[in-house]
Amino acid sequence: MSATGLFRGRLLWFDREPEGAEDTAAFHYVEDGAIAVADGRIAWSGDWSDLPEAFRSDDYSDYRPHLIVPGFIDCHIHFPQGQVVASYAGSLLEWLNTYTFVEEQKYGDPTHAQSMAGRFLDMLLAHGTTTAVAYGSVHKGSVDALLGAAVARDMRMIAGKVMMDLNAPEPLTDTPQSGYDDTKALISEWHGKARVEVAVTPRFALTSTEAQMEMSGALAREHPDCIVQTHLSENHREIATVAELFPWSKDYTDIYDHYGLMGPKTLFGHCIHQGPREIARMSESGSVAVFCPTSNLFLGSGLFDLDKMRSVSPHVRHAVATDIGGGTNWSMLRTLDEGYKVLNLQGQRYHPLRSFYQATLGNAQAIGMETSIGKLKAGYEADFVVLDVASNPGMALRAETVSTLSEELFLMQTMGDDRAVAATIVSGVTAHRRDKA
Ligand SMILES: [Zn+2]
């Protein structure tokens, strides 16, 4: 599947988090840029006029005047919830019990899981997302289907089967031992194959017994190179229920800490209502808080408070994600827009340079893949997205008055969606083109 190719357009990628609107040293911007791809990796990138002779060709993909950025990375998404999005529920637990736990049972059927895996990856690519960290259903086969489809497309994908042995319908529960065994089998079969990895995935403390939490901790200990993903501090009723289930715990975060599930490889979805002690532990352990704005608004869960986190510890790590299907849109552009509003409601600002950094290199750093993906730099895997700032009539009207890169990015995130994705390139192969979709 790996390819050789040449692409032309405006290029933007980041080297680090921009400190503000004027921090031009944080990124590379090339007005007339070239990306040469060989064997699925970026062999050269820079100014078109400087393209080395070895890479020159009359046969290239000309995406001028569009903007090419590294493929978006979605750090929290649920594979079996593509058909749960937009389900009418008032809050997290109602939404889970009424819709999600019903829908996820379908993924016990391998034929259904396989047909949905292709459609799931198609949706990601149509929205410019080239890497995701995904929750499967409780069924091992759901993750086999998803990672198999990702290998076939040479996509960089991380997924794990959820472990849950409590507070869920019987067909959706495993046991501490079967959850452990299935995760082990997934790791031996898929972890490190092509560009896919397996994540240790206890759904959340509310749906796991102490025995299952112990087994999850054992998996994390035995496979320190695997990402651990779970949910934390999303909803007040969830937090109260978890406190009853684990009465000895200092707080919600302490439960995961107790079982050895915190650390630089751990992604905690939501982290909305944590107290200072919990935030300090997040920071000390290097754990990542994953901000899922469309989900948090849709389910009325609360407002992610980045300033509060950073006031406790300036170095607490975070990521941004869709959380489909509690989240309401597959697009990282829509996600950045809602994230901006969530922070703005609390008097906090998130500059568009930071937003685009976060959806690319920032999220790559959150999942420890910043030396492979997240930049348009030679040696990086050739995953990128071509963005069109005038992709609908309203955007085209507004784009006429845009004069700076920051203005263009802010328009893209405020009004853009899948229509703004002109093309998505995976391992150097054009995997999605808007005009052919
Ligand atoms: Zn989630």
Short mmCIF file of C-alpha atoms in Angstrom, two decimals, residues 1 14 30 43 60 87 124 136 144 146-147 163 165 168 202 246 253 279 281-282 284 351 382 388 396 400 406 428:
data_model
loop_
_atom_site.label_atom_id
_atom_site.label_comp_id
_atom_site.label_asym_id
_atom_site.label_seq_id
_atom_site.Cartn_x
_atom_site.Cartn_y
_atom_site.Cartn_z
CA MET A 1 0.00 0.00 0.00
CA PHE A 14 4.06 22.73 14.07
CA VAL A 30 5.41 27.34 3.13
CA ALA A 43 11.03 11.95 1.76
CA TYR A 60 2.00 15.60 -9.19
CA SER A 87 -29.66 9.88 20.19
CA LEU A 124 -12.62 9.34 9.64
CA GLY A 136 -14.28 -1.26 20.49
CA ASP A 144 -10.20 -7.63 15.12
CA LEU A 146 -11.38 -2.51 13.07
CA LEU A 147 -7.64 -3.18 13.22
CA MET A 163 -13.66 -4.50 29.53
CA ASP A 165 -18.23 -6.86 34.01
CA ALA A 168 -24.22 -3.42 31.85
CA PRO A 202 -11.40 -0.75 30.93
CA PHE A 246 -15.12 2.17 45.63
CA THR A 253 -8.91 9.56 40.00
CA ILE A 279 -5.27 17.32 38.76
CA ARG A 281 -1.86 13.49 40.33
CA MET A 282 -2.67 13.71 36.62
CA GLU A 284 2.67 14.09 38.38
CA HIS A 351 -5.81 30.74 19.73
CA ALA A 382 2.92 10.53 4.95
CA ASP A 388 -10.18 24.33 1.58
CA ALA A 396 -16.26 31.60 0.66
CA GLU A 400 -12.66 37.13 0.79
CA SER A 406 -4.42 32.77 11.83
CA GLY A 428 1.21 8.66 0.75
#
